[in-house]
N, CA, C and O atoms as a DFTB+ gen file, in Angstrom:
596 C
 N C O
     1  1     -47.853     135.832     299.602
     2  2     -48.528     135.822     298.324
     3  2     -49.278     137.134     298.153
     4  3     -49.920     137.632     299.078
     5  1     -49.180     137.676     296.952
     6  2     -49.906     138.887     296.594
     7  2     -50.765     138.594     295.370
     8  3     -50.527     137.634     294.637
     9  1     -51.763     139.438     295.167
    10  2     -52.589     139.353     293.964
    11  2     -52.285     140.577     293.115
    12  3     -52.329     141.706     293.603
    13  1     -51.983     140.354     291.868
    14  2     -51.721     141.408     290.893
    15  2     -52.864     141.440     289.895
    16  3     -53.364     140.391     289.489
    17  1     -53.285     142.639     289.496
    18  2     -54.339     142.763     288.490
    19  2     -53.787     143.527     287.301
    20  3     -53.260     144.630     287.440
    21  1     -53.918     142.923     286.135
    22  2     -53.661     143.610     284.867
    23  2     -54.904     144.484     284.678
    24  3     -55.870     144.081     284.029
    25  1     -54.860     145.688     285.257
    26  2     -56.079     146.451     285.521
    27  2     -56.656     147.221     284.342
    28  3     -57.827     147.598     284.389
    29  1     -55.888     147.470     283.292
    30  2     -56.427     148.244     282.171
    31  2     -57.643     147.559     281.539
    32  3     -58.592     148.231     281.135
    33  1     -57.618     146.248     281.454
    34  2     -58.710     145.539     280.791
    35  2     -59.590     144.733     281.746
    36  3     -60.531     144.073     281.304
    37  1     -59.303     144.778     283.033
    38  2     -60.073     143.990     283.994
    39  2     -61.427     144.660     284.246
    40  3     -61.479     145.841     284.589
    41  1     -62.509     143.919     284.079
    42  2     -63.838     144.496     284.313
    43  2     -64.007     144.985     285.764
    44  3     -63.482     144.383     286.700
    45  1     -64.740     146.074     285.921
    46  2     -64.984     146.658     287.232
    47  2     -65.609     145.691     288.217
    48  3     -65.255     145.696     289.396
    49  1     -66.539     144.857     287.753
    50  2     -67.189     143.912     288.674
    51  2     -66.195     142.894     289.217
    52  3     -66.341     142.432     290.349
    53  1     -65.197     142.542     288.432
    54  2     -64.167     141.607     288.892
    55  2     -63.265     142.302     289.909
    56  3     -62.872     141.700     290.908
    57  1     -62.940     143.561     289.656
    58  2     -62.142     144.316     290.630
    59  2     -62.873     144.397     291.967
    60  3     -62.252     144.261     293.021
    61  1     -64.181     144.616     291.932
    62  2     -64.964     144.695     293.176
    63  2     -64.883     143.387     293.958
    64  3     -64.735     143.402     295.180
    65  1     -64.978     142.266     293.265
    66  2     -64.854     140.953     293.916
    67  2     -63.478     140.835     294.563
    68  3     -63.351     140.341     295.683
    69  1     -62.456     141.288     293.855
    70  2     -61.089     141.213     294.367
    71  2     -60.870     142.127     295.571
    72  3     -60.171     141.752     296.512
    73  1     -61.459     143.318     295.549
    74  2     -61.338     144.230     296.701
    75  2     -61.883     143.555     297.959
    76  3     -61.249     143.569     299.014
    77  1     -63.067     142.967     297.827
    78  2     -63.687     142.314     298.984
    79  2     -62.863     141.104     299.454
    80  3     -62.683     140.896     300.654
    81  1     -62.369     140.318     298.500
    82  2     -61.598     139.117     298.852
    83  2     -60.292     139.476     299.541
    84  3     -59.891     138.804     300.491
    85  1     -59.622     140.526     299.079
    86  2     -58.333     140.875     299.700
    87  2     -58.546     141.347     301.136
    88  3     -57.724     141.062     302.007
    89  1     -59.621     142.053     301.389
    90  2     -59.916     142.481     302.766
    91  2     -60.288     141.280     303.635
    92  3     -59.829     141.157     304.771
    93  1     -61.116     140.406     303.093
    94  2     -61.571     139.236     303.851
    95  2     -60.400     138.313     304.188
    96  3     -60.325     137.786     305.298
    97  1     -59.488     138.115     303.238
    98  2     -58.367     137.186     303.430
    99  2     -57.075     137.877     303.849
   100  3     -56.063     137.219     304.095
   101  1     -57.113     139.226     303.930
   102  2     -55.929     140.001     304.317
   103  2     -54.734     139.701     303.400
   104  3     -53.641     139.370     303.858
   105  1     -54.983     139.829     302.102
   106  2     -53.971     139.609     301.072
   107  2     -53.749     140.920     300.336
   108  3     -54.704     141.624     300.008
   109  1     -52.490     141.248     300.076
   110  2     -52.170     142.467     299.329
   111  2     -52.656     142.353     297.894
   112  3     -52.561     141.295     297.272
   113  1     -53.181     143.471     297.375
   114  2     -53.719     143.546     296.017
   115  2     -53.066     144.733     295.321
   116  3     -53.120     145.858     295.818
   117  1     -52.451     144.481     294.173
   118  2     -51.780     145.539     293.419
   119  2     -52.392     145.610     292.030
   120  3     -52.389     144.627     291.288
   121  1     -52.916     146.783     291.684
   122  2     -53.501     147.013     290.369
   123  2     -52.482     147.772     289.523
   124  3     -51.988     148.821     289.935
   125  1     -52.172     147.245     288.351
   126  2     -51.204     147.874     287.465
   127  2     -51.935     148.312     286.202
   128  3     -52.600     147.512     285.544
   129  1     -51.797     149.615     285.871
   130  2     -52.492     150.168     284.707
   131  2     -51.699     151.353     284.168
   132  3     -50.814     151.885     284.838
   133  1     -52.033     151.754     282.944
   134  2     -51.358     152.919     282.375
   135  2     -52.196     154.183     282.521
   136  3     -51.940     155.188     281.858
   137  1     -53.190     154.124     283.386
   138  2     -54.017     155.294     283.677
   139  2     -54.313     155.314     285.179
   140  3     -54.229     154.276     285.835
   141  1     -54.656     156.476     285.728
   142  2     -54.978     156.520     287.164
   143  2     -56.221     155.664     287.462
   144  3     -57.155     155.606     286.663
   145  1     -56.210     155.014     288.607
   146  2     -57.324     154.161     289.011
   147  2     -57.884     154.637     290.339
   148  3     -57.151     155.114     291.206
   149  1     -59.179     154.502     290.483
   150  2     -59.841     154.812     291.746
   151  2     -60.102     153.492     292.459
   152  3     -60.769     152.607     291.925
   153  1     -59.567     153.370     293.674
   154  2     -59.732     152.140     294.443
   155  2     -60.219     152.497     295.840
   156  3     -60.039     153.628     296.290
   157  1     -60.831     151.542     296.527
   158  2     -61.276     151.820     297.887
   159  2     -60.081     152.062     298.813
   160  3     -59.005     151.506     298.595
   161  1     -60.264     152.880     299.833
   162  2     -59.161     153.104     300.770
   163  2     -58.881     151.824     301.557
   164  3     -59.777     151.257     302.183
   165  1     -57.634     151.383     301.517
   166  2     -57.240     150.167     302.225
   167  2     -55.721     150.102     302.257
   168  3     -55.054     150.463     301.287
   169  1     -55.191     149.647     303.359
   170  2     -53.740     149.458     303.438
   171  2     -53.293     148.250     302.613
   172  3     -52.101     148.072     302.361
   173  1     -54.253     147.425     302.193
   174  2     -53.925     146.222     301.416
   175  2     -53.985     146.451     299.899
   176  3     -53.480     145.633     299.131
   177  1     -54.590     147.540     299.473
   178  2     -54.801     147.788     298.042
   179  2     -53.934     148.955     297.601
   180  3     -53.971     150.033     298.195
   181  1     -53.154     148.727     296.552
   182  2     -52.388     149.840     295.992
   183  2     -52.420     149.778     294.465
   184  3     -52.692     148.737     293.868
   185  1     -52.139     150.910     293.868
   186  2     -52.116     150.990     292.412
   187  2     -50.718     151.385     291.952
   188  3     -49.986     152.081     292.655
   189  1     -50.374     150.931     290.774
   190  2     -49.131     151.319     290.118
   191  2     -49.520     151.811     288.735
   192  3     -50.113     151.074     287.947
   193  1     -49.181     153.067     288.444
   194  2     -49.440     153.602     287.114
   195  2     -48.138     153.539     286.318
   196  3     -47.124     154.117     286.708
   197  1     -48.190     152.829     285.203
   198  2     -47.029     152.693     284.322
   199  2     -47.249     153.566     283.090
   200  3     -48.385     153.942     282.801
   201  1     -46.189     153.895     282.362
   202  2     -46.363     154.673     281.138
   203  2     -47.180     153.900     280.101
   204  3     -47.235     152.670     280.129
   205  1     -47.803     154.629     279.198
   206  2     -48.523     153.980     278.098
   207  2     -47.516     153.284     277.200
   208  3     -46.364     153.703     277.088
   209  1     -47.963     152.230     276.575
   210  2     -47.092     151.513     275.644
   211  2     -47.430     150.048     275.621
   212  3     -48.066     149.522     276.534
   213  1     -47.001     149.404     274.574
   214  2     -47.283     147.993     274.365
   215  2     -46.632     147.147     275.451
   216  3     -45.411     147.175     275.606
   217  1     -47.426     146.400     276.201
   218  2     -46.987     145.448     277.227
   219  2     -46.239     146.068     278.408
   220  3     -45.555     145.350     279.138
   221  1     -46.351     147.380     278.614
   222  2     -45.644     148.020     279.730
   223  2     -46.182     147.488     281.058
   224  3     -45.398     147.125     281.935
   225  1     -47.497     147.435     281.218
   226  2     -48.081     146.916     282.467
   227  2     -47.734     145.435     282.644
   228  3     -47.395     144.997     283.743
   229  1     -47.821     144.679     281.566
   230  2     -47.499     143.248     281.630
   231  2     -46.063     143.046     282.103
   232  3     -45.801     142.232     282.989
   233  1     -45.137     143.793     281.506
   234  2     -43.728     143.669     281.873
   235  2     -43.506     144.047     283.334
   236  3     -42.721     143.406     284.032
   237  1     -44.200     145.093     283.795
   238  2     -44.062     145.505     285.197
   239  2     -44.500     144.366     286.123
   240  3     -43.813     144.047     287.093
   241  1     -45.628     143.770     285.819
   242  2     -46.139     142.682     286.670
   243  2     -45.138     141.531     286.725
   244  3     -44.799     141.053     287.807
   245  1     -44.668     141.088     285.570
   246  2     -43.752     139.943     285.525
   247  2     -42.441     140.254     286.251
   248  3     -41.876     139.380     286.910
   249  1     -41.957     141.488     286.135
   250  2     -40.696     141.864     286.787
   251  2     -40.834     141.991     288.304
   252  3     -39.854     141.812     289.028
   253  1     -42.032     142.298     288.791
   254  2     -42.197     142.562     290.223
   255  2     -42.917     141.461     291.004
   256  3     -42.883     141.462     292.234
   257  1     -43.555     140.539     290.323
   258  2     -44.254     139.465     291.023
   259  2     -43.248     138.485     291.620
   260  3     -42.091     138.428     291.203
   261  1     -43.704     137.727     292.591
   262  2     -42.875     136.697     293.213
   263  2     -43.466     135.322     292.914
   264  3     -44.633     135.202     292.540
   265  1     -42.658     134.306     293.080
   266  2     -43.123     132.933     292.929
   267  2     -44.356     132.729     293.818
   268  3     -44.354     133.098     294.992
   269  1     -45.392     132.144     293.250
   270  2     -46.600     131.859     294.011
   271  2     -47.636     132.959     294.002
   272  3     -48.757     132.745     294.464
   273  1     -47.293     134.155     293.481
   274  2     -48.273     135.240     293.397
   275  2     -49.364     134.875     292.386
   276  3     -49.156     134.055     291.492
   277  1     -50.511     135.493     292.548
   278  2     -51.647     135.296     291.645
   279  2     -51.793     136.538     290.777
   280  3     -51.781     137.660     291.283
   281  1     -51.931     136.337     289.468
   282  2     -52.141     137.438     288.534
   283  2     -53.500     137.249     287.869
   284  3     -53.809     136.180     287.342
   285  1     -54.308     138.313     287.904
   286  2     -55.620     138.291     287.263
   287  2     -55.454     138.969     285.911
   288  3     -55.146     140.159     285.839
   289  1     -55.661     138.209     284.842
   290  2     -55.493     138.754     283.497
   291  2     -56.247     137.927     282.469
   292  3     -56.399     136.713     282.606
   293  1     -56.709     138.610     281.447
   294  2     -57.283     137.938     280.290
   295  2     -56.268     137.860     279.165
   296  3     -56.567     137.336     278.092
   297  1     -55.073     138.377     279.401
   298  2     -54.003     138.438     278.409
   299  2     -53.232     137.115     278.436
   300  3     -52.482     136.851     279.375
   301  1     -53.414     136.299     277.422
   302  2     -52.824     134.956     277.411
   303  2     -51.296     134.994     277.365
   304  3     -50.661     134.215     278.076
   305  1     -50.673     135.869     276.556
   306  2     -49.203     135.926     276.613
   307  2     -48.684     136.324     278.001
   308  3     -47.669     135.792     278.450
   309  1     -49.362     137.248     278.683
   310  2     -48.962     137.597     280.052
   311  2     -49.116     136.381     280.961
   312  3     -48.233     136.099     281.772
   313  1     -50.219     135.666     280.833
   314  2     -50.441     134.473     281.651
   315  2     -49.312     133.461     281.440
   316  3     -48.860     132.831     282.396
   317  1     -48.860     133.303     280.205
   318  2     -47.761     132.376     279.916
   319  2     -46.483     132.807     280.639
   320  3     -45.759     131.971     281.180
   321  1     -46.211     134.113     280.646
   322  2     -45.024     134.616     281.354
   323  2     -45.148     134.410     282.862
   324  3     -44.172     134.079     283.534
   325  1     -46.349     134.608     283.384
   326  2     -46.594     134.414     284.823
   327  2     -46.333     132.953     285.190
   328  3     -45.683     132.668     286.196
   329  1     -46.832     132.048     284.388
   330  2     -46.630     130.613     284.646
   331  2     -45.148     130.268     284.567
   332  3     -44.641     129.509     285.394
   333  1     -44.441     130.827     283.564
   334  2     -42.998     130.595     283.451
   335  2     -42.256     131.105     284.687
   336  3     -41.230     130.545     285.074
   337  1     -42.782     132.177     285.311
   338  2     -42.172     132.755     286.518
   339  2     -42.677     132.066     287.789
   340  3     -42.432     132.549     288.895
   341  1     -43.375     130.948     287.634
   342  2     -43.890     130.138     288.731
   343  2     -44.949     130.851     289.563
   344  3     -45.047     130.673     290.777
   345  1     -45.741     131.669     288.860
   346  2     -46.899     132.288     289.488
   347  2     -48.158     131.572     289.056
   348  3     -48.101     130.567     288.347
   349  1     -49.295     132.091     289.483
   350  2     -50.601     131.554     289.109
   351  2     -51.324     132.627     288.308
   352  3     -51.197     133.815     288.603
   353  1     -52.079     132.217     287.300
   354  2     -52.803     133.173     286.465
   355  2     -54.259     132.731     286.333
   356  3     -54.558     131.582     286.008
   357  1     -55.154     133.686     286.596
   358  2     -56.600     133.452     286.562
   359  2     -57.227     134.513     285.677
   360  3     -56.936     135.699     285.828
   361  1     -58.094     134.092     284.743
   362  2     -58.734     135.109     283.905
   363  2     -60.047     135.567     284.536
   364  3     -60.578     134.897     285.421
   365  1     -60.571     136.705     284.085
   366  2     -61.796     137.257     284.696
   367  2     -63.041     136.390     284.540
   368  3     -64.080     136.698     285.124
   369  1     -62.956     135.324     283.774
   370  2     -64.085     134.394     283.653
   371  2     -63.938     133.188     284.581
   372  3     -64.759     132.271     284.560
   373  1     -62.872     133.203     285.401
   374  2     -62.707     132.142     286.396
   375  2     -61.927     130.934     285.934
   376  3     -61.955     129.897     286.596
   377  1     -61.227     131.037     284.811
   378  2     -60.420     129.926     284.302
   379  2     -58.964     130.139     284.674
   380  3     -58.396     131.197     284.403
   381  1     -58.361     129.134     285.294
   382  2     -56.930     129.204     285.583
   383  2     -56.147     128.770     284.358
   384  3     -56.494     127.805     283.678
   385  1     -55.088     129.510     284.099
   386  2     -54.125     129.091     283.089
   387  2     -53.132     128.185     283.808
   388  3     -52.836     128.393     284.984
   389  1     -52.622     127.186     283.105
   390  2     -51.691     126.252     283.731
   391  2     -50.639     125.821     282.718
   392  3     -50.753     126.104     281.526
   393  1     -49.613     125.132     283.209
   394  2     -48.593     124.586     282.306
   395  2     -49.235     123.630     281.304
   396  3     -48.765     123.491     280.175
   397  1     -50.312     122.977     281.731
   398  2     -50.962     121.990     280.875
   399  2     -51.808     122.628     279.774
   400  3     -51.976     122.028     278.712
   401  1     -52.345     123.828     280.001
   402  2     -53.256     124.385     278.989
   403  2     -52.758     125.654     278.293
   404  3     -53.381     126.102     277.331
   405  1     -51.660     126.239     278.753
   406  2     -51.267     127.548     278.225
   407  2     -50.823     127.487     276.767
   408  3     -51.132     128.404     276.005
   409  1     -50.123     126.459     276.359
   410  2     -49.673     126.376     274.961
   411  2     -50.867     126.283     274.010
   412  3     -50.880     126.933     272.965
   413  1     -51.861     125.482     274.368
   414  2     -53.059     125.349     273.541
   415  2     -53.795     126.682     273.472
   416  3     -54.293     127.060     272.412
   417  1     -53.866     127.389     274.583
   418  2     -54.558     128.684     274.600
   419  2     -53.810     129.730     273.775
   420  3     -54.432     130.549     273.098
   421  1     -52.484     129.704     273.831
   422  2     -51.694     130.624     272.999
   423  2     -51.913     130.326     271.511
   424  3     -52.065     131.242     270.702
   425  1     -51.926     129.057     271.169
   426  2     -52.146     128.655     269.774
   427  2     -53.518     129.118     269.303
   428  3     -53.640     129.666     268.207
   429  1     -54.554     128.908     270.114
   430  2     -55.912     129.323     269.741
   431  2     -55.997     130.844     269.646
   432  3     -56.640     131.367     268.736
   433  1     -55.363     131.558     270.566
   434  2     -55.361     133.020     270.520
   435  2     -54.732     133.508     269.225
   436  3     -55.279     134.386     268.559
   437  1     -53.582     132.939     268.867
   438  2     -52.899     133.354     267.642
   439  2     -53.725     133.027     266.396
   440  3     -53.765     133.809     265.446
   441  1     -54.376     131.877     266.409
   442  2     -55.234     131.488     265.284
   443  2     -56.406     132.460     265.143
   444  3     -56.708     132.904     264.035
   445  1     -57.067     132.795     266.247
   446  2     -58.198     133.732     266.194
   447  2     -57.743     135.127     265.787
   448  3     -58.457     135.828     265.071
   449  1     -56.561     135.531     266.240
   450  2     -56.018     136.832     265.852
   451  2     -55.786     136.879     264.341
   452  3     -56.036     137.896     263.693
   453  1     -55.306     135.771     263.795
   454  2     -55.093     135.686     262.344
   455  2     -56.422     135.766     261.597
   456  3     -56.522     136.457     260.584
   457  1     -57.438     135.067     262.089
   458  2     -58.761     135.122     261.458
   459  2     -59.343     136.532     261.521
   460  3     -59.940     136.997     260.550
   461  1     -59.175     137.215     262.646
   462  2     -59.677     138.588     262.767
   463  2     -58.947     139.522     261.816
   464  3     -59.565     140.405     261.221
   465  1     -57.629     139.337     261.666
   466  2     -56.857     140.232     260.796
   467  2     -57.230     140.070     259.323
   468  3     -57.047     140.992     258.529
   469  1     -57.750     138.901     258.963
   470  2     -58.176     138.686     257.577
   471  2     -59.654     138.990     257.380
   472  3     -60.174     138.892     256.268
   473  1     -60.331     139.361     258.471
   474  2     -61.742     139.706     258.377
   475  2     -62.682     138.527     258.406
   476  3     -63.889     138.699     258.231
   477  1     -62.165     137.336     258.621
   478  2     -63.010     136.141     258.638
   479  2     -63.825     136.033     259.926
   480  3     -64.887     135.410     259.955
   481  1     -63.309     136.649     260.985
   482  2     -63.989     136.643     262.280
   483  2     -63.907     138.061     262.825
   484  3     -62.891     138.737     262.664
   485  1     -64.973     138.507     263.465
   486  2     -64.928     139.826     264.092
   487  2     -65.428     139.713     265.527
   488  3     -66.090     138.744     265.900
   489  1     -65.099     140.715     266.310
   490  2     -65.569     140.739     267.698
   491  2     -64.728     139.885     268.610
   492  3     -63.768     139.240     268.188
   493  1     -65.110     139.896     269.865
   494  2     -64.401     139.138     270.881
   495  2     -65.385     138.350     271.713
   496  3     -66.486     138.038     271.258
   497  1     -64.992     138.027     272.929
   498  2     -65.891     137.249     273.776
   499  2     -67.097     138.083     274.205
   500  3     -67.040     139.312     274.200
   501  1     -68.176     137.416     274.572
   502  2     -69.359     138.154     275.042
   503  2     -69.078     138.847     276.376
   504  3     -68.150     138.461     277.088
   505  1     -69.867     139.861     276.720
   506  2     -69.665     140.535     278.007
   507  2     -69.852     139.555     279.168
   508  3     -70.544     138.545     279.042
   509  1     -69.224     139.874     280.290
   510  2     -69.394     139.041     281.481
   511  2     -70.842     139.074     281.939
   512  3     -71.483     140.125     281.928
   513  1     -71.346     137.929     282.338
   514  2     -72.694     137.892     282.896
   515  2     -72.606     137.466     284.368
   516  3     -71.514     137.240     284.890
   517  1     -73.747     137.363     285.019
   518  2     -73.764     137.031     286.446
   519  2     -73.099     135.683     286.713
   520  3     -72.376     135.525     287.697
   521  1     -73.344     134.724     285.843
   522  2     -72.757     133.395     286.006
   523  2     -71.225     133.465     285.930
   524  3     -70.534     132.817     286.716
   525  1     -70.701     134.251     284.986
   526  2     -69.247     134.414     284.859
   527  2     -68.662     135.002     286.140
   528  3     -67.620     134.553     286.618
   529  1     -69.334     136.002     286.687
   530  2     -68.846     136.635     287.925
   531  2     -68.823     135.623     289.068
   532  3     -67.882     135.595     289.861
   533  1     -69.853     134.800     289.147
   534  2     -69.927     133.792     290.214
   535  2     -68.835     132.739     290.040
   536  3     -68.219     132.314     291.018
   537  1     -68.597     132.323     288.810
   538  2     -67.538     131.341     288.537
   539  2     -66.178     131.917     288.945
   540  3     -65.358     131.221     289.544
   541  1     -65.944     133.195     288.615
   542  2     -64.691     133.839     289.005
   543  2     -64.560     133.882     290.527
   544  3     -63.529     133.495     291.076
   545  1     -65.593     134.348     291.195
   546  2     -65.556     134.468     292.655
   547  2     -65.297     133.110     293.311
   548  3     -64.524     133.020     294.264
   549  1     -65.935     132.067     292.811
   550  2     -65.736     130.728     293.369
   551  2     -64.308     130.233     293.142
   552  3     -63.697     129.664     294.046
   553  1     -63.772     130.449     291.935
   554  2     -62.402     130.019     291.635
   555  2     -61.408     130.765     292.530
   556  3     -60.464     130.167     293.048
   557  1     -61.623     132.068     292.707
   558  2     -60.756     132.864     293.564
   559  2     -60.827     132.376     295.007
   560  3     -59.794     132.214     295.656
   561  1     -62.028     132.142     295.511
   562  2     -62.189     131.667     296.890
   563  2     -61.495     130.318     297.107
   564  3     -60.829     130.113     298.122
   565  1     -61.654     129.401     296.146
   566  2     -60.995     128.090     296.282
   567  2     -59.470     128.251     296.308
   568  3     -58.785     127.611     297.107
   569  1     -58.950     129.109     295.430
   570  2     -57.514     129.347     295.384
   571  2     -57.017     129.931     296.703
   572  3     -56.023     129.458     297.255
   573  1     -57.702     130.956     297.211
   574  2     -57.273     131.603     298.447
   575  2     -57.385     130.652     299.642
   576  3     -56.566     130.711     300.559
   577  1     -58.382     129.788     299.636
   578  2     -58.520     128.804     300.718
   579  2     -57.342     127.837     300.704
   580  3     -56.836     127.474     301.765
   581  1     -56.893     127.411     299.516
   582  2     -55.742     126.513     299.416
   583  2     -54.479     127.193     299.923
   584  3     -53.642     126.557     300.563
   585  1     -54.341     128.478     299.639
   586  2     -53.144     129.223     300.046
   587  2     -53.080     129.384     301.555
   588  3     -51.993     129.482     302.124
   589  1     -54.234     129.413     302.207
   590  2     -54.283     129.628     303.656
   591  2     -53.832     128.375     304.428
   592  3     -53.508     128.458     305.613
   593  1     -53.814     127.244     303.766
   594  2     -53.425     125.994     304.455
   595  2     -51.946     125.906     304.671
   596  3     -51.461     124.923     305.233
């Protein structure tokens, strides 16, 4: 099992949690982005820089991940593809996407996108706070503990 990060939009504090977890659990971590990334020196952590473009990083992750891999992303369409490929998807707020909830989340995402395009709603989710980081770290730890069994 490997952990993939949709790194262009992943908050730095979440990446830091992931760096520590991959070292602690000895799990490979791959960050995919369309820009160069600075990561701690580790044989377990690597970066992949893809060309700029719509969904280029997402497509790379889906094409290279294996069944059972974990993908960290806030991108709901990417999460849906990961689930279809029999992977696991966790967002930076600590919520797992699943076969049971992904369709509802896609529908809500599309509805909110429509409201934003008409100007009825503006902005996005609030910035991550300490509680969000803790929820993410706990969800990640529980997932990695299950994988170790």
